[in-house]
PDB file of C-alpha atoms in Angstrom:
ATOM      1  CA  GLN A1319      -0.104   0.125  -0.178  1.00 92.00           C
ATOM      2  CA  LEU A1320       1.191   3.607  -1.039  1.00 95.00           C
ATOM      3  CA  GLN A1321       2.147   5.644   1.852  1.00 97.00           C
ATOM      4  CA  LEU A1322       3.904   8.660   1.695  1.00 98.00           C
ATOM      5  CA  GLN A1323       6.081  10.477   4.907  1.00 98.00           C
ATOM      6  CA  GLU A1324       7.133  14.232   5.123  1.00 98.00           C
ATOM      7  CA  SER A1325      10.161  15.223   6.798  1.00 97.00           C
ATOM      8  CA  GLY A1326      12.320  18.407   7.783  1.00 94.00           C
ATOM      9  CA  PRO A1327      13.168  21.117   9.719  1.00 95.00           C
ATOM     10  CA  GLY A1328      10.540  21.779  12.023  1.00 93.00           C
ATOM     11  CA  LEU A1329      12.027  25.195  12.556  1.00 97.00           C
ATOM     12  CA  GLU A1330      12.729  27.941  10.516  1.00 97.00           C
ATOM     13  CA  LYS A1331      14.086  31.383  11.329  1.00 97.00           C
ATOM     14  CA  PRO A1332      12.330  34.338   9.041  1.00 97.00           C
ATOM     15  CA  SER A1333      13.705  34.443   5.742  1.00 97.00           C
ATOM     16  CA  GLN A1334      15.203  32.156   5.575  1.00 98.00           C
ATOM     17  CA  THR A1335      14.355  28.668   3.194  1.00 98.00           C
ATOM     18  CA  LEU A1336      11.834  26.681   4.429  1.00 97.00           C
ATOM     19  CA  SER A1337      12.886  22.746   2.819  1.00 98.00           C
ATOM     20  CA  LEU A1338      10.368  19.556   3.297  1.00 98.00           C
ATOM     21  CA  THR A1339      10.976  16.097   1.103  1.00 98.00           C
ATOM     22  CA  CYS A1340       7.695  13.632   1.389  1.00 98.00           C
ATOM     23  CA  THR A1341      10.087  10.046   0.267  1.00 98.00           C
ATOM     24  CA  VAL A1342       7.401   7.657  -1.562  1.00 97.00           C
ATOM     25  CA  SER A1343       7.031   3.803  -0.194  1.00 97.00           C
ATOM     26  CA  GLY A1344       5.081   0.707  -1.432  1.00 95.00           C
ATOM     27  CA  GLY A1345       4.815   2.861  -5.418  1.00 93.00           C
ATOM     28  CA  SER A1346       6.082   4.419  -7.434  1.00 93.00           C
ATOM     29  CA  ILE A1347       6.873   8.187  -8.065  1.00 95.00           C
ATOM     30  CA  SER A1348       7.131   7.399 -12.176  1.00 93.00           C
ATOM     31  CA  SER A1349       4.004   6.465 -12.542  1.00 88.00           C
ATOM     32  CA  ASP A1350       2.688   8.943 -15.358  1.00 89.00           C
ATOM     33  CA  THR A1351      -1.345   8.422 -13.638  1.00 92.00           C
ATOM     34  CA  TYR A1352      -0.480  10.980 -10.327  1.00 95.00           C
ATOM     35  CA  TYR A1353       0.609  14.539  -9.839  1.00 96.00           C
ATOM     36  CA  TRP A1354       2.635  14.805  -6.433  1.00 97.00           C
ATOM     37  CA  SER A1355       1.216  17.876  -4.608  1.00 97.00           C
ATOM     38  CA  TRP A1356       2.287  19.552  -1.303  1.00 98.00           C
ATOM     39  CA  ILE A1357      -0.662  21.870   1.143  1.00 98.00           C
ATOM     40  CA  ARG A1358      -0.622  23.387   4.241  1.00 98.00           C
ATOM     41  CA  GLN A1359      -3.069  24.272   6.926  1.00 98.00           C
ATOM     42  CA  PRO A1360      -2.091  26.459   8.925  1.00 98.00           C
ATOM     43  CA  ALA A1361      -3.639  25.958  12.930  1.00 97.00           C
ATOM     44  CA  GLY A1362      -7.231  25.951  13.712  1.00 95.00           C
ATOM     45  CA  LYS A1363      -7.605  27.087   9.411  1.00 97.00           C
ATOM     46  CA  GLY A1364      -7.885  25.606   6.154  1.00 97.00           C
ATOM     47  CA  LEU A1365      -6.587  23.969   3.583  1.00 98.00           C
ATOM     48  CA  GLU A1366      -4.118  25.644   1.355  1.00 98.00           C
ATOM     49  CA  TRP A1367      -2.760  24.301  -2.059  1.00 98.00           C
ATOM     50  CA  ILE A1368       1.022  24.727  -2.871  1.00 98.00           C
ATOM     51  CA  GLY A1369       1.855  23.684  -5.652  1.00 98.00           C
ATOM     52  CA  ARG A1370       2.001  20.045  -7.524  1.00 97.00           C
ATOM     53  CA  ILE A1371       4.691  18.437  -9.631  1.00 97.00           C
ATOM     54  CA  TYR A1372       3.907  15.134 -12.735  1.00 95.00           C
ATOM     55  CA  THR A1373       6.323  12.399 -13.296  1.00 93.00           C
ATOM     56  CA  THR A1374       7.824  14.312 -16.119  1.00 92.00           C
ATOM     57  CA  GLY A1375       8.760  16.941 -13.620  1.00 93.00           C
ATOM     58  CA  SER A1376       6.460  19.710 -14.829  1.00 95.00           C
ATOM     59  CA  THR A1377       5.528  21.972 -11.846  1.00 97.00           C
ATOM     60  CA  ILE A1378       1.777  24.184 -11.566  1.00 96.00           C
ATOM     61  CA  TYR A1379       1.803  27.080  -8.214  1.00 97.00           C
ATOM     62  CA  ASN A1380      -0.811  28.392  -6.693  1.00 96.00           C
ATOM     63  CA  PRO A1381      -0.778  31.987  -8.020  1.00 95.00           C
ATOM     64  CA  SER A1382      -0.895  33.578  -4.151  1.00 96.00           C
ATOM     65  CA  LEU A1383       3.058  31.792  -3.767  1.00 97.00           C
ATOM     66  CA  LYS A1384       4.582  31.009  -6.822  1.00 97.00           C
ATOM     67  CA  SER A1385       7.639  33.982  -6.253  1.00 97.00           C
ATOM     68  CA  ARG A1386       8.402  32.341  -3.784  1.00 98.00           C
ATOM     69  CA  VAL A1387       8.535  28.424  -4.567  1.00 98.00           C
ATOM     70  CA  THR A1388       9.739  25.054  -5.993  1.00 98.00           C
ATOM     71  CA  ILE A1389       9.010  21.730  -5.960  1.00 98.00           C
ATOM     72  CA  SER A1390      11.534  19.324  -7.738  1.00 98.00           C
ATOM     73  CA  LEU A1391      11.190  15.380  -8.038  1.00 96.00           C
ATOM     74  CA  ASP A1392      14.104  12.544  -7.537  1.00 96.00           C
ATOM     75  CA  THR A1393      13.327   9.310  -9.343  1.00 94.00           C
ATOM     76  CA  SER A1394      16.138   7.271  -7.972  1.00 95.00           C
ATOM     77  CA  LYS A1395      15.025   8.214  -4.371  1.00 96.00           C
ATOM     78  CA  ASN A1396      10.868   7.817  -5.027  1.00 96.00           C
ATOM     79  CA  GLN A1397      11.294  11.537  -3.151  1.00 97.00           C
ATOM     80  CA  PHE A1398       9.949  15.324  -4.171  1.00 98.00           C
ATOM     81  CA  SER A1399      10.792  18.488  -1.898  1.00 98.00           C
ATOM     82  CA  LEU A1400       9.148  21.443  -1.349  1.00 98.00           C
ATOM     83  CA  LYS A1401      11.005  25.203  -1.454  1.00 98.00           C
ATOM     84  CA  LEU A1402       9.619  28.338   0.186  1.00 98.00           C
ATOM     85  CA  SER A1403      11.762  31.168   0.799  1.00 98.00           C
ATOM     86  CA  SER A1404      11.634  34.309   2.297  1.00 98.00           C
ATOM     87  CA  VAL A1405       9.910  32.517   4.916  1.00 98.00           C
ATOM     88  CA  THR A1406       7.460  35.006   8.010  1.00 98.00           C
ATOM     89  CA  ALA A1407       5.121  33.925  10.937  1.00 98.00           C
ATOM     90  CA  ALA A1408       2.930  33.441   8.235  1.00 98.00           C
ATOM     91  CA  ASP A1409       4.541  30.500   6.429  1.00 98.00           C
ATOM     92  CA  THR A1410       3.526  28.700   9.765  1.00 98.00           C
ATOM     93  CA  ALA A1411       1.496  25.348   9.469  1.00 98.00           C
ATOM     94  CA  VAL A1412       1.019  21.793   9.269  1.00 98.00           C
ATOM     95  CA  TYR A1413       2.604  21.033   5.664  1.00 98.00           C
ATOM     96  CA  TYR A1414       1.290  17.711   3.961  1.00 98.00           C
ATOM     97  CA  CYS A1415       2.660  15.836   0.532  1.00 98.00           C
ATOM     98  CA  ALA A1416      -0.341  14.176  -0.937  1.00 98.00           C
ATOM     99  CA  ARG A1417      -1.055  11.609  -3.973  1.00 97.00           C
ATOM    100  CA  GLU A1418      -3.593  13.327  -6.805  1.00 95.00           C
ATOM    101  CA  GLY A1419      -4.919  11.463  -9.605  1.00 92.00           C
ATOM    102  CA  THR A1420      -4.543  12.362 -13.531  1.00 91.00           C
ATOM    103  CA  GLY A1421      -7.500  11.425 -14.331  1.00 86.00           C
ATOM    104  CA  VAL A1422     -10.627  11.491 -12.342  1.00 86.00           C
ATOM    105  CA  GLY A1423      -8.603  13.542  -9.901  1.00 89.00           C
ATOM    106  CA  GLY A1424      -8.439  13.530  -5.744  1.00 95.00           C
ATOM    107  CA  MET A1425      -5.887  13.400  -3.032  1.00 97.00           C
ATOM    108  CA  ASP A1426      -6.236   9.890  -2.442  1.00 97.00           C
ATOM    109  CA  VAL A1427      -3.430   9.808  -0.560  1.00 98.00           C
ATOM    110  CA  TRP A1428      -1.754  11.915   1.816  1.00 98.00           C
ATOM    111  CA  GLY A1429       1.033  11.697   4.362  1.00 98.00           C
ATOM    112  CA  GLN A1430       0.629  11.653   7.813  1.00 98.00           C
ATOM    113  CA  GLY A1431       1.922  16.233   7.983  1.00 98.00           C
ATOM    114  CA  THR A1432       4.602  17.917   9.553  1.00 98.00           C
ATOM    115  CA  THR A1433       4.871  21.051  11.188  1.00 98.00           C
ATOM    116  CA  VAL A1434       7.041  23.843  10.433  1.00 98.00           C
ATOM    117  CA  ILE A1435       7.267  26.405  12.906  1.00 98.00           C
ATOM    118  CA  VAL A1436       8.748  30.122  11.742  1.00 98.00           C
ATOM    119  CA  SER A1437      10.567  31.777  14.292  1.00 96.00           C
ATOM    120  CA  SER A1438      13.416  33.817  15.413  1.00 94.00           C
TER     121      SER A1438
ATOM    122  CA  ASP B 761      -8.386  31.754  -9.966  1.00 83.00           C
ATOM    123  CA  ILE B 762     -11.723  29.993  -8.784  1.00 90.00           C
ATOM    124  CA  GLN B 763     -12.571  30.607  -5.137  1.00 95.00           C
ATOM    125  CA  MET B 764     -14.371  28.030  -3.428  1.00 97.00           C
ATOM    126  CA  THR B 765     -17.323  29.351  -0.758  1.00 97.00           C
ATOM    127  CA  GLN B 766     -18.637  26.246   1.560  1.00 98.00           C
ATOM    128  CA  SER B 767     -22.226  26.726   3.854  1.00 97.00           C
ATOM    129  CA  PRO B 768     -22.140  26.695   6.508  1.00 97.00           C
ATOM    130  CA  SER B 769     -19.197  26.709   8.533  1.00 98.00           C
ATOM    131  CA  THR B 770     -20.506  25.215  11.433  1.00 98.00           C
ATOM    132  CA  LEU B 771     -23.727  22.408  11.405  1.00 97.00           C
ATOM    133  CA  SER B 772     -25.013  21.506  14.710  1.00 98.00           C
ATOM    134  CA  ALA B 773     -26.809  17.887  14.240  1.00 98.00           C
ATOM    135  CA  SER B 774     -27.222  14.942  15.633  1.00 98.00           C
ATOM    136  CA  VAL B 775     -26.911  10.747  15.364  1.00 98.00           C
ATOM    137  CA  GLY B 776     -29.429   9.813  12.705  1.00 98.00           C
ATOM    138  CA  ASP B 777     -29.667  13.095  11.352  1.00 98.00           C
ATOM    139  CA  ARG B 778     -29.622  14.039   7.637  1.00 98.00           C
ATOM    140  CA  VAL B 779     -26.385  16.456   6.601  1.00 98.00           C
ATOM    141  CA  THR B 780     -26.416  18.277   3.732  1.00 98.00           C
ATOM    142  CA  ILE B 781     -23.105  20.847   3.423  1.00 98.00           C
ATOM    143  CA  THR B 782     -23.107  22.904   0.079  1.00 98.00           C
ATOM    144  CA  CYS B 783     -19.431  23.953  -2.556  1.00 98.00           C
ATOM    145  CA  ARG B 784     -20.675  27.153  -3.931  1.00 97.00           C
ATOM    146  CA  ALA B 785     -17.660  27.738  -7.069  1.00 96.00           C
ATOM    147  CA  SER B 786     -17.101  32.236  -7.911  1.00 95.00           C
ATOM    148  CA  GLN B 787     -17.118  30.090 -11.646  1.00 92.00           C
ATOM    149  CA  ARG B 788     -17.893  26.958 -13.632  1.00 89.00           C
ATOM    150  CA  THR B 789     -15.935  23.958 -13.005  1.00 84.00           C
ATOM    151  CA  SER B 790     -17.953  20.809 -14.555  1.00 81.00           C
ATOM    152  CA  SER B 791     -17.394  18.112 -11.872  1.00 85.00           C
ATOM    153  CA  TRP B 792     -14.022  18.559 -10.492  1.00 90.00           C
ATOM    154  CA  LEU B 793     -14.812  18.350  -7.526  1.00 96.00           C
ATOM    155  CA  ALA B 794     -14.224  16.463  -4.383  1.00 97.00           C
ATOM    156  CA  TRP B 795     -14.749  16.040  -0.950  1.00 98.00           C
ATOM    157  CA  TYR B 796     -12.778  15.150   2.378  1.00 98.00           C
ATOM    158  CA  GLN B 797     -13.328  15.365   6.235  1.00 98.00           C
ATOM    159  CA  GLN B 798     -10.721  15.411   8.726  1.00 98.00           C
ATOM    160  CA  LYS B 799     -10.705  14.901  12.154  1.00 98.00           C
ATOM    161  CA  PRO B 800      -8.363  16.559  14.755  1.00 97.00           C
ATOM    162  CA  GLY B 801      -5.142  16.343  14.466  1.00 96.00           C
ATOM    163  CA  LYS B 802      -5.072  14.259  10.948  1.00 98.00           C
ATOM    164  CA  ALA B 803      -4.435  14.358   7.791  1.00 98.00           C
ATOM    165  CA  PRO B 804      -7.948  14.733   5.255  1.00 98.00           C
ATOM    166  CA  LYS B 805      -9.154  11.868   4.108  1.00 98.00           C
ATOM    167  CA  LEU B 806     -11.089  11.488   0.812  1.00 98.00           C
ATOM    168  CA  LEU B 807     -14.542  10.703   0.490  1.00 98.00           C
ATOM    169  CA  ILE B 808     -15.884  11.910  -3.130  1.00 98.00           C
ATOM    170  CA  TYR B 809     -14.280  12.783  -6.083  1.00 97.00           C
ATOM    171  CA  LYS B 810     -15.737  14.086  -9.728  1.00 95.00           C
ATOM    172  CA  ALA B 811     -18.655  15.703  -7.787  1.00 96.00           C
ATOM    173  CA  SER B 812     -20.549  12.263  -6.804  1.00 97.00           C
ATOM    174  CA  SER B 813     -18.025   9.290  -7.324  1.00 97.00           C
ATOM    175  CA  LEU B 814     -17.368   7.915  -4.438  1.00 98.00           C
ATOM    176  CA  GLU B 815     -13.498   6.676  -2.889  1.00 97.00           C
ATOM    177  CA  SER B 816     -13.759   3.170  -2.653  1.00 96.00           C
ATOM    178  CA  GLY B 817     -14.119   1.694   1.600  1.00 97.00           C
ATOM    179  CA  VAL B 818     -15.870   5.371   2.213  1.00 98.00           C
ATOM    180  CA  PRO B 819     -19.640   3.926   3.483  1.00 98.00           C
ATOM    181  CA  SER B 820     -21.917   4.547   1.164  1.00 98.00           C
ATOM    182  CA  ARG B 821     -24.610   7.222   3.489  1.00 98.00           C
ATOM    183  CA  PHE B 822     -21.932   9.621   2.058  1.00 98.00           C
ATOM    184  CA  SER B 823     -22.897  11.104  -1.013  1.00 98.00           C
ATOM    185  CA  GLY B 824     -21.612  14.283  -3.959  1.00 98.00           C
ATOM    186  CA  SER B 825     -24.177  15.743  -5.873  1.00 97.00           C
ATOM    187  CA  GLY B 826     -24.166  19.162  -8.188  1.00 96.00           C
ATOM    188  CA  SER B 827     -22.445  20.780 -11.411  1.00 92.00           C
ATOM    189  CA  GLY B 828     -21.400  23.683 -13.026  1.00 91.00           C
ATOM    190  CA  THR B 829     -21.359  26.550  -9.925  1.00 94.00           C
ATOM    191  CA  GLU B 830     -23.110  24.281  -6.872  1.00 96.00           C
ATOM    192  CA  PHE B 831     -21.919  21.486  -5.670  1.00 97.00           C
ATOM    193  CA  THR B 832     -22.887  19.292  -1.945  1.00 98.00           C
ATOM    194  CA  LEU B 833     -21.852  16.564   0.237  1.00 98.00           C
ATOM    195  CA  THR B 834     -24.724  15.055   1.945  1.00 98.00           C
ATOM    196  CA  ILE B 835     -24.412  12.382   5.082  1.00 98.00           C
ATOM    197  CA  SER B 836     -27.948  10.010   4.522  1.00 98.00           C
ATOM    198  CA  SER B 837     -27.307   9.003   8.523  1.00 98.00           C
ATOM    199  CA  LEU B 838     -24.901  11.294  10.374  1.00 98.00           C
ATOM    200  CA  GLN B 839     -22.978   7.944  12.388  1.00 98.00           C
ATOM    201  CA  PRO B 840     -20.455   8.876  15.699  1.00 98.00           C
ATOM    202  CA  ASP B 841     -17.444   8.009  13.699  1.00 98.00           C
ATOM    203  CA  ASP B 842     -18.587  11.687  11.027  1.00 98.00           C
ATOM    204  CA  PHE B 843     -17.670  14.065  13.418  1.00 98.00           C
ATOM    205  CA  ALA B 844     -15.520  16.069  11.841  1.00 98.00           C
ATOM    206  CA  THR B 845     -14.476  18.828   9.351  1.00 98.00           C
ATOM    207  CA  TYR B 846     -15.444  18.859   5.280  1.00 98.00           C
ATOM    208  CA  PHE B 847     -13.812  20.412   2.615  1.00 98.00           C
ATOM    209  CA  CYS B 848     -14.755  20.553  -0.921  1.00 98.00           C
ATOM    210  CA  GLN B 849     -11.972  21.035  -3.380  1.00 97.00           C
ATOM    211  CA  HIS B 850     -11.777  21.836  -6.658  1.00 95.00           C
ATOM    212  CA  TYR B 851      -9.318  20.732  -9.056  1.00 93.00           C
ATOM    213  CA  ASN B 852      -8.212  21.090 -13.016  1.00 91.00           C
ATOM    214  CA  ARG B 853      -4.855  20.611 -14.847  1.00 90.00           C
ATOM    215  CA  TYR B 854      -4.167  23.827 -13.670  1.00 91.00           C
ATOM    216  CA  PHE B 855      -5.106  25.186 -10.880  1.00 93.00           C
ATOM    217  CA  VAL B 856      -6.247  23.326  -7.024  1.00 96.00           C
ATOM    218  CA  ALA B 857      -8.248  25.149  -4.099  1.00 96.00           C
ATOM    219  CA  PHE B 858     -10.203  24.176  -1.436  1.00 98.00           C
ATOM    220  CA  GLY B 859     -13.135  25.749   0.423  1.00 98.00           C
ATOM    221  CA  GLN B 860     -12.624  27.025   4.075  1.00 98.00           C
ATOM    222  CA  GLY B 861     -14.138  23.812   5.719  1.00 98.00           C
ATOM    223  CA  THR B 862     -16.980  23.091   7.523  1.00 98.00           C
ATOM    224  CA  LYS B 863     -17.076  21.602  11.163  1.00 98.00           C
ATOM    225  CA  VAL B 864     -20.219  18.963  12.031  1.00 98.00           C
ATOM    226  CA  GLU B 865     -20.180  19.651  15.762  1.00 98.00           C
ATOM    227  CA  VAL B 866     -22.222  17.283  18.026  1.00 96.00           C
ATOM    228  CA  LYS B 867     -26.287  18.657  19.035  1.00 95.00           C
TER     229      LYS B 867
END
């Protein structure tokens, strides 16, 4: 059964670059029937889509974050990664990675989430 | 960009009640609409995709309907395990947007 696991520092200083990795197990990240997505959720608030990457390496980002976001793929490690630059306290959130079907859609597999706090 | 608005924000209900949550899109979205359930401290769980298709393993008391700009999630008979927050999500090849969420609480 496919599983996703986020990893990365739980604390970042303001103005630094947040870096997270999602490791995919039980399946291949090279499948052409899925996107690989990042979503975040500030404490007590709703879900915000950050962006997604396809097996070809093509990416789509949320326009509100596009200038600060980079999502990349490492097929040799079966991982995909998120970099968010120039972070502020507003970027404090639980960050999730998820698998999203390219056909009928829907994010059917999620990681457990990792909390990132931006503070000096 | 499309914006998704859910109503109500909070819904108080009892076990056995029929519950309906509405999601409205700021533009036509065809049927690219999903619904998720989220419990405290947990990742969201996919319930419905393509507006009305039930995800494998999800109880049949959950159903989705709608197209264009208005969509609904219905729980036919609320069970104790269903008290949670529900999110709608529009998706297409170029964009994803979530509704703000509806919390279903005990009446």
